[in-house]
Coordinates of C-alpha atoms in Angstrom, one line a residue:
Chain A
M1227 CA -9.9 -85.0 -56.1
A1228 CA -11.8 -83.9 -59.3
R1229 CA -10.0 -83.2 -62.8
M1230 CA -11.4 -81.0 -65.3
T1231 CA -11.0 -82.1 -68.9
A1232 CA -12.8 -79.1 -70.9
D1233 CA -11.2 -75.8 -71.1
T1234 CA -14.1 -74.0 -69.5
S1235 CA -16.1 -75.9 -67.0
V1236 CA -19.4 -75.0 -65.3
L1237 CA -21.1 -76.0 -61.9
G1238 CA -24.7 -75.3 -62.8
A1239 CA -27.1 -73.2 -60.9
A1240 CA -28.7 -76.3 -59.4
T1241 CA -25.4 -78.1 -58.5
V1242 CA -23.9 -78.6 -55.0
V1243 CA -20.4 -79.9 -54.7
N1244 CA -18.9 -81.0 -51.3
G1245 CA -15.5 -81.5 -51.9
R1246 CA -12.3 -80.3 -53.9
V1247 CA -12.3 -79.0 -57.1
S1248 CA -9.0 -78.4 -59.1
G1249 CA -7.4 -78.4 -62.5
E1250 CA -6.4 -76.5 -65.7
G1251 CA -8.8 -74.5 -67.5
A1252 CA -11.2 -71.9 -66.5
L1253 CA -14.3 -72.6 -64.1
R1254 CA -17.6 -70.9 -63.9
V1255 CA -19.6 -71.6 -60.5
E1256 CA -23.2 -71.0 -60.7
G1257 CA -24.1 -73.1 -57.8
R1258 CA -22.7 -73.9 -54.6
L1259 CA -19.4 -75.2 -53.9
N1260 CA -18.2 -76.4 -50.2
G1261 CA -14.7 -77.0 -50.4
D1262 CA -11.6 -75.5 -51.7
V1263 CA -11.0 -74.8 -55.3
S1264 CA -7.7 -74.5 -57.3
V1265 CA -7.8 -74.0 -61.0
S1266 CA -5.1 -72.5 -63.0
G1267 CA -7.2 -70.3 -65.4
P1268 CA -10.0 -67.7 -64.5
L1269 CA -12.5 -68.4 -62.0
E1270 CA -16.1 -66.9 -62.2
L1271 CA -18.5 -67.0 -59.4
A1272 CA -21.8 -65.9 -60.5
S1273 CA -24.3 -63.8 -58.7
G1274 CA -26.5 -65.9 -56.4
A1275 CA -23.6 -68.6 -56.3
A1276 CA -21.5 -69.5 -53.4
I1277 CA -18.2 -70.9 -52.6
E1278 CA -17.3 -71.9 -48.9
G1279 CA -13.8 -72.7 -49.0
D1280 CA -10.3 -71.5 -50.0
V1281 CA -9.7 -70.3 -53.7
S1282 CA -6.6 -70.4 -55.8
A1283 CA -7.1 -69.4 -59.5
G1284 CA -5.5 -67.5 -62.5
A1285 CA -7.7 -64.8 -61.9
I1286 CA -11.0 -64.4 -60.0
D1287 CA -14.5 -62.4 -60.7
I1288 CA -16.8 -62.5 -57.8
A1289 CA -20.5 -61.5 -58.0
G1290 CA -21.9 -64.3 -55.5
T1291 CA -20.8 -65.1 -51.9
L1292 CA -17.3 -66.4 -51.1
N1293 CA -16.3 -67.2 -47.4
G1294 CA -12.8 -68.2 -47.6
D1295 CA -9.3 -67.1 -48.6
V1296 CA -8.4 -66.1 -52.1
N1297 CA -5.0 -66.3 -53.9
A1298 CA -4.8 -65.2 -57.6
N1299 CA -2.0 -64.8 -60.0
G1300 CA -3.9 -62.2 -61.6
A1301 CA -6.7 -59.8 -60.7
I1302 CA -9.3 -60.2 -57.9
V1303 CA -12.5 -58.5 -59.1
I1304 CA -15.4 -58.1 -56.5
R1305 CA -18.7 -56.9 -58.3
A1306 CA -21.6 -54.8 -56.7
G1307 CA -23.9 -57.4 -55.0
A1308 CA -21.0 -59.9 -54.2
E1309 CA -20.3 -60.8 -50.4
V1310 CA -16.8 -61.8 -49.6
R1311 CA -15.0 -62.7 -46.4
G1312 CA -11.4 -63.9 -46.3
D1313 CA -7.9 -63.1 -47.0
L1314 CA -7.3 -61.7 -50.6
K1315 CA -4.0 -61.8 -52.4
G1316 CA -3.7 -61.2 -56.1
K1317 CA -1.7 -59.0 -58.5
S1318 CA -4.4 -56.3 -58.1
V1319 CA -7.8 -56.3 -56.3
S1320 CA -10.8 -54.1 -57.3
I1321 CA -14.1 -53.9 -55.4
E1322 CA -17.3 -52.3 -56.9
P1323 CA -19.2 -50.1 -54.2
G1324 CA -22.4 -52.0 -53.6
S1325 CA -20.6 -54.9 -52.6
R1326 CA -20.2 -56.3 -48.8
V1327 CA -16.9 -57.4 -47.8
D1328 CA -15.0 -58.1 -44.7
V1329 CA -11.5 -59.0 -46.3
R1330 CA -7.8 -58.6 -45.6
L1331 CA -5.8 -57.4 -48.6
D1332 CA -2.2 -58.4 -48.9
T1333 CA -0.6 -56.6 -51.9
D1334 CA 2.9 -56.2 -52.8
F1335 CA 3.9 -52.5 -53.0
S1336 CA 5.6 -49.8 -51.1
L1337 CA 4.8 -46.3 -50.2
D1338 CA 7.1 -43.2 -51.2
I1339 CA 6.2 -41.9 -47.7
E1340 CA 7.5 -43.0 -44.5
G1341 CA 4.3 -44.7 -42.9
R1342 CA 3.5 -45.8 -39.4
R1343 CA 3.3 -49.4 -40.6
Chain B
M1461 CA -5.8 -18.0 -56.6
A1462 CA -4.4 -19.2 -53.1
G1463 CA -2.9 -22.7 -52.7
T1464 CA -4.0 -23.4 -49.4
V1465 CA -7.2 -22.3 -48.0
I1466 CA -8.2 -23.3 -44.5
G1467 CA -12.0 -22.6 -44.4
D1468 CA -13.9 -21.1 -41.7
G1469 CA -14.8 -24.6 -40.0
L1470 CA -11.5 -26.1 -40.0
T1471 CA -8.6 -26.2 -37.4
I1472 CA -5.1 -27.1 -38.0
D1473 CA -2.9 -28.2 -34.7
G1474 CA 0.7 -28.1 -35.7
E1475 CA 3.3 -26.5 -38.2
V1476 CA 2.2 -25.6 -41.6
T1477 CA 4.9 -25.0 -44.2
G1478 CA 5.5 -24.7 -47.8
D1479 CA 5.5 -22.7 -50.7
D1480 CA 1.8 -22.0 -51.4
E1481 CA 0.0 -18.6 -50.9
V1482 CA -2.2 -19.4 -47.6
V1483 CA -5.7 -17.9 -46.8
V1484 CA -6.9 -18.6 -43.2
H1485 CA -10.8 -18.3 -42.5
G1486 CA -10.3 -21.0 -39.8
T1487 CA -7.9 -21.5 -37.1
V1488 CA -4.2 -22.4 -37.3
R1489 CA -2.3 -23.1 -34.0
G1490 CA 1.5 -23.8 -34.1
T1491 CA 3.4 -22.2 -36.9
L1492 CA 2.8 -21.0 -40.2
T1493 CA 5.7 -20.9 -42.7
T1494 CA 5.5 -20.0 -46.5
S1495 CA 7.6 -18.3 -49.1
E1496 CA 4.4 -16.8 -50.3
A1497 CA 1.6 -14.2 -49.0
V1498 CA -0.4 -15.2 -46.0
S1499 CA -3.9 -13.6 -45.5
V1500 CA -5.9 -14.2 -42.6
A1501 CA -9.3 -13.2 -43.3
A1502 CA -11.9 -11.7 -41.1
G1503 CA -13.0 -14.7 -38.5
G1504 CA -9.7 -16.3 -39.3
V1505 CA -7.7 -17.2 -36.0
V1506 CA -3.7 -17.8 -36.1
E1507 CA -2.2 -18.6 -32.7
A1508 CA 1.2 -19.3 -34.2
D1509 CA 4.4 -17.7 -35.3
V1510 CA 4.0 -16.7 -39.0
T1511 CA 6.7 -16.2 -41.8
A1512 CA 5.8 -15.6 -45.1
S1513 CA 6.7 -13.1 -48.1
S1514 CA 3.6 -11.1 -46.9
V1515 CA 1.1 -11.1 -44.4
S1516 CA -2.3 -9.3 -44.5
V1517 CA -4.4 -9.5 -41.1
A1518 CA -8.0 -8.8 -41.1
G1519 CA -8.9 -11.7 -38.4
H1520 CA -6.9 -12.4 -35.2
V1521 CA -3.1 -13.2 -35.0
T1522 CA -1.2 -14.1 -31.7
G1523 CA 2.3 -14.8 -32.5
N1524 CA 5.3 -13.0 -34.0
V1525 CA 5.0 -12.3 -37.7
T1526 CA 8.1 -12.0 -40.2
A1527 CA 7.3 -11.1 -43.6
Q1528 CA 9.8 -10.5 -46.5
D1529 CA 8.0 -7.8 -48.1
R1530 CA 5.2 -6.0 -46.0
I1531 CA 2.6 -6.7 -43.2
D1532 CA -0.7 -5.1 -43.3
I1533 CA -3.1 -5.0 -40.4
Q1534 CA -6.6 -4.2 -41.7
A1535 CA -9.4 -2.5 -40.1
G1536 CA -11.1 -4.9 -37.8
G1537 CA -8.0 -7.0 -37.6
R1538 CA -6.0 -7.5 -34.5
L1539 CA -2.4 -8.6 -33.9
V1540 CA -0.7 -9.5 -30.7
G1541 CA 3.0 -10.2 -31.2
D1542 CA 6.3 -8.8 -32.6
I1543 CA 6.4 -7.8 -36.2
K1544 CA 9.3 -7.7 -38.5
S1545 CA 9.1 -6.5 -42.2
A1546 CA 10.6 -4.0 -44.5
R1547 CA 7.1 -2.1 -44.6
F1548 CA 3.8 -2.2 -42.7
T1549 CA 0.7 -0.6 -42.3
I1550 CA -1.7 -0.5 -39.4
A1551 CA -5.2 0.6 -40.6
D1552 CA -7.4 3.1 -38.8
G1553 CA -9.8 0.7 -36.7
A1554 CA -7.2 -2.2 -36.5
S1555 CA -5.7 -3.3 -33.4
F1556 CA -2.0 -4.2 -32.3
K1557 CA 0.2 -4.8 -29.6
G1558 CA 3.8 -5.6 -29.9
S1559 CA 7.1 -4.4 -31.1
V1560 CA 8.1 -3.4 -34.6
D1561 CA 11.2 -4.1 -36.4
M1562 CA 11.9 -2.7 -40.0
E1563 CA 15.3 -3.9 -40.5
V1564 CA 14.9 -6.9 -42.4
Chain C
M180 CA -23.1 -25.4 -46.9
A181 CA -19.8 -25.7 -44.6
A182 CA -16.7 -24.2 -46.2
A183 CA -14.4 -26.0 -48.4
S184 CA -10.7 -26.2 -47.2
I185 CA -7.6 -27.0 -49.6
I186 CA -4.0 -27.8 -48.4
G187 CA -2.1 -26.5 -51.3
P188 CA 0.4 -28.9 -53.3
G189 CA 3.2 -27.1 -51.9
T190 CA 2.1 -27.2 -48.5
V191 CA 3.0 -29.6 -45.6
V192 CA 1.0 -30.0 -42.5
R193 CA 2.9 -31.5 -39.4
G194 CA 0.0 -31.9 -37.0
N195 CA -3.8 -32.8 -37.0
V196 CA -6.6 -31.3 -39.2
R197 CA -10.0 -31.3 -37.9
G198 CA -13.3 -29.5 -38.2
N199 CA -16.4 -28.9 -40.3
G200 CA -16.6 -28.7 -44.0
S201 CA -14.8 -30.5 -46.8
L202 CA -11.3 -30.7 -47.4
E203 CA -9.2 -31.3 -50.4
V204 CA -5.5 -32.3 -50.0
R205 CA -3.1 -31.7 -52.8
G206 CA 0.1 -31.5 -50.3
R207 CA 1.2 -33.5 -47.5
V208 CA -0.3 -34.2 -44.0
E209 CA 1.6 -35.7 -41.3
G210 CA -1.2 -36.0 -38.9
D211 CA -4.8 -37.2 -38.7
I212 CA -7.4 -35.6 -40.6
E213 CA -11.0 -35.5 -39.0
V214 CA -13.7 -33.6 -40.7
D215 CA -17.5 -34.1 -41.0
G216 CA -17.5 -33.2 -44.9
D217 CA -15.9 -34.8 -47.8
V218 CA -12.3 -35.5 -48.3
A219 CA -10.6 -35.5 -51.5
L220 CA -6.8 -36.7 -51.5
G221 CA -5.2 -35.8 -55.0
E222 CA -3.0 -37.6 -57.2
D223 CA 0.1 -36.0 -55.6
A224 CA -1.3 -36.0 -52.1
A225 CA 0.4 -38.0 -49.2
V226 CA -1.0 -38.4 -45.7
N227 CA 0.7 -40.1 -42.8
G228 CA -2.2 -40.6 -40.7
N229 CA -5.8 -41.5 -40.2
V230 CA -8.5 -39.9 -42.2
S231 CA -12.2 -39.7 -41.3
G232 CA -15.0 -37.9 -43.2
A233 CA -18.2 -38.4 -45.0
Q234 CA -17.1 -39.3 -48.4
I235 CA -13.3 -39.9 -48.7
I236 CA -12.0 -40.1 -52.1
V237 CA -8.3 -41.2 -52.5
A238 CA -6.0 -40.9 -55.6
G239 CA -2.9 -40.2 -53.6
Q240 CA -0.8 -42.2 -50.9
V241 CA -2.0 -43.0 -47.4
A242 CA -0.2 -44.7 -44.6
G243 CA -3.1 -44.8 -42.1
D244 CA -6.9 -45.7 -41.8
L245 CA -9.6 -44.5 -43.9
R246 CA -13.1 -44.4 -42.0
G247 CA -16.0 -42.8 -44.3
S248 CA -19.4 -42.1 -42.8
E249 CA -20.6 -42.6 -46.3
A250 CA -18.1 -44.0 -48.5
V251 CA -14.4 -44.6 -49.0
M252 CA -13.4 -44.7 -52.8
L253 CA -9.7 -45.6 -54.1
E254 CA -9.0 -44.2 -57.5
R255 CA -6.7 -46.0 -59.7
G256 CA -3.5 -44.2 -58.5
A257 CA -4.4 -44.7 -54.9
R258 CA -1.7 -46.3 -52.7
V259 CA -2.9 -47.0 -49.3
V260 CA -1.4 -48.9 -46.4
G261 CA -4.2 -49.1 -43.8
D262 CA -7.8 -50.2 -43.0
L263 CA -10.8 -49.1 -44.9
S264 CA -14.2 -49.0 -43.4
A265 CA -17.6 -47.4 -44.6
P266 CA -21.1 -48.4 -45.7
R267 CA -19.9 -48.1 -49.4
I268 CA -16.3 -49.2 -50.6
G269 CA -15.0 -49.0 -54.0
I270 CA -11.5 -49.8 -55.0
A271 CA -10.9 -49.1 -58.7
E272 CA -8.8 -51.2 -60.8
G273 CA -5.1 -50.0 -60.3
A274 CA -5.5 -48.9 -56.8
L275 CA -3.3 -50.9 -54.5
V276 CA -4.3 -51.5 -50.9
R277 CA -2.6 -53.6 -48.0
G278 CA -4.8 -53.8 -44.9
G279 CA -8.4 -54.5 -43.9
V280 CA -11.4 -53.7 -45.9
R281 CA -14.7 -53.8 -44.3
T282 CA -18.5 -52.5 -45.6
E283 CA -19.9 -51.5 -42.4
G284 CA -22.4 -49.1 -41.1
E285 CA -25.5 -47.6 -42.5
A286 CA -25.2 -46.3 -46.1
P287 CA -27.2 -43.1 -46.2
A288 CA -29.4 -42.0 -49.2
P289 CA -27.1 -41.8 -52.3
R290 CA -26.4 -38.3 -53.3
R291 CA -24.4 -36.6 -56.0
A292 CA -21.0 -38.7 -56.1
A293 CA -18.2 -36.5 -55.0
V294 CA -15.5 -36.4 -57.7
L295 CA -12.0 -35.2 -57.5
P296 CA -11.1 -31.9 -59.1
A297 CA -9.9 -32.4 -63.0
R298 CA -7.0 -34.4 -63.0
R299 CA -4.3 -35.3 -65.5
G300 CA -6.0 -38.1 -67.4
G301 CA -9.1 -36.0 -67.6
E302 CA -11.4 -38.6 -66.3
R303 CA -13.3 -37.6 -63.2
S304 CA -14.1 -41.0 -61.7
D305 CA -13.0 -44.6 -62.2
F306 CA -16.3 -45.8 -61.1
A307 CA -18.4 -45.2 -64.3
R308 CA -16.6 -48.1 -66.3
P309 CA -18.8 -50.9 -67.6
A310 CA -18.1 -54.2 -66.5
P311 CA -15.9 -56.7 -68.4
K312 CA -17.4 -59.4 -70.3
P313 CA -17.8 -62.6 -68.3
I314 CA -15.9 -65.8 -69.2
A315 CA -17.1 -67.2 -72.3
V316 CA -18.9 -70.8 -71.6
P317 CA -18.9 -72.9 -74.4
A318 CA -21.7 -75.4 -73.6
P319 CA -25.2 -73.9 -74.1
K320 CA -27.5 -74.2 -71.3
P321 CA -31.4 -73.0 -70.6
A322 CA -31.5 -69.7 -69.1
Q323 CA -32.7 -70.4 -65.3
P324 CA -32.8 -68.2 -62.2
A325 CA -30.1 -68.4 -59.5
P326 CA -31.3 -70.9 -56.6
A327 CA -30.9 -68.4 -54.1
A328 CA -33.7 -68.9 -51.4
V329 CA -35.8 -71.0 -53.8
A330 CA -36.6 -74.2 -52.2
A331 CA -37.7 -76.0 -55.5
K332 CA -35.3 -76.4 -58.3
P333 CA -37.4 -75.8 -61.4
A334 CA -35.2 -77.0 -64.2
P335 CA -32.6 -79.7 -64.8
A336 CA -28.9 -78.2 -64.3
A337 CA -26.8 -78.4 -67.4
A338 CA -24.7 -81.3 -67.3
P339 CA -21.5 -80.1 -65.7
A340 CA -18.3 -80.6 -67.9
L341 CA -16.5 -81.9 -65.3
A342 CA -16.8 -85.1 -63.1
V343 CA -16.7 -84.3 -59.4
E344 CA -16.1 -86.4 -56.5
A345 CA -17.5 -85.8 -53.1
S346 CA -15.3 -86.7 -50.1
G347 CA -17.6 -87.5 -47.3
G348 CA -21.1 -87.4 -47.5
P349 CA -23.4 -88.6 -50.3
P350 CA -22.3 -87.6 -54.0
A351 CA -24.1 -84.4 -55.5
P352 CA -26.9 -85.5 -57.6
V353 CA -26.8 -84.5 -61.1
V354 CA -30.3 -85.9 -62.0
P355 CA -32.7 -83.1 -62.5
A356 CA -34.6 -82.3 -59.4
L357 CA -38.3 -82.2 -59.6
G358 CA -39.9 -79.4 -57.7
K359 CA -43.3 -78.6 -56.7
G360 CA -45.9 -78.4 -59.6
V361 CA -43.5 -80.1 -61.9
R362 CA -45.0 -83.6 -62.8
G363 CA -42.8 -86.7 -63.9
K364 CA -43.6 -88.8 -66.5
K365 CA -44.4 -91.9 -64.4
K366 CA -47.9 -93.4 -64.9
T367 CA -49.7 -93.2 -61.5
K368 CA -52.9 -94.8 -60.7
R369 CA -55.7 -92.7 -59.7
S370 CA -56.7 -93.2 -56.0

């Protein structure tokens, strides 16, 4: 298991990680990560970068490709150009048009109207 | 300015209720109840009992119509059903088949 | 152009609404909506049923699925329990969704974006905002293109600030990868 020591860590564009990444602080992924990620701070997945694995973070900003479940304390943001597949749970989820998604959102709230669900 | 407008390509199958004015250019099948005015425009089709403050028919209405104030069937309009209202007019060129009750 | 319809704020429809043209809902519909034009659900609108149309814009509440042949856009006040599907999907910050969200189908040529009629905040759409700043990265690094489908890695990666252990498989290389055309500084004998 890896531990991050700096406040913000970066996996560069030419880096491939096969394994689990976890720790405190923020993480910016510009390369390829095959494995689960668990960080307490914000996680940013840059355009062109990819994560194959489950992600847990303070907040998540996705511009690249993510296949896996996502769990955030705060906001999940999916940018135009991103490609995301998996179950997403966060305080809020926003999706920019132009992204490609096949996701399940599980946000806690209730409707004022009686629903069929 | 009408609150509810059913455009000419639209069909509602069911109950329409509320306190908006209603203008029907399309089709309403079921019931239509409002505290405001209903206007069935030329081309509009209402197959429903209608209850409103006033009803103006330039299209086709099949159903019983009850209005607080008035019911007007315009030239070219057609109403098949019983009407109940304090006042009513049936224009020259309008078509009407049913009974009239002026006691509201 | 096909006609525009409005279900006013004081109107409740218990039944299905179908047909041609666009539809603005400011009241309540308990039933399905199926039109070939655009559908706009206002801030105070409530729909208990499925909605299908070309461009569907939601600022109110929906208990049901939203299927757009062109787009489904949820504005800040939207509250949706149901599945969303369209070639283009947008969910603005502040919108709440519980259900599946899938971009599928052919995106038609873009046209003027449908906007809701003027609403309380005065804004027309939640989708015209600039992106927030990315996370500040302290370590300076050379500008480099994303790897994508490039076979060669043209420049060395910035040394990561974290140490990573691989579980299974060889450890990830941290040495600069030499791509085609990049010569190392080794002395080579000419042949």
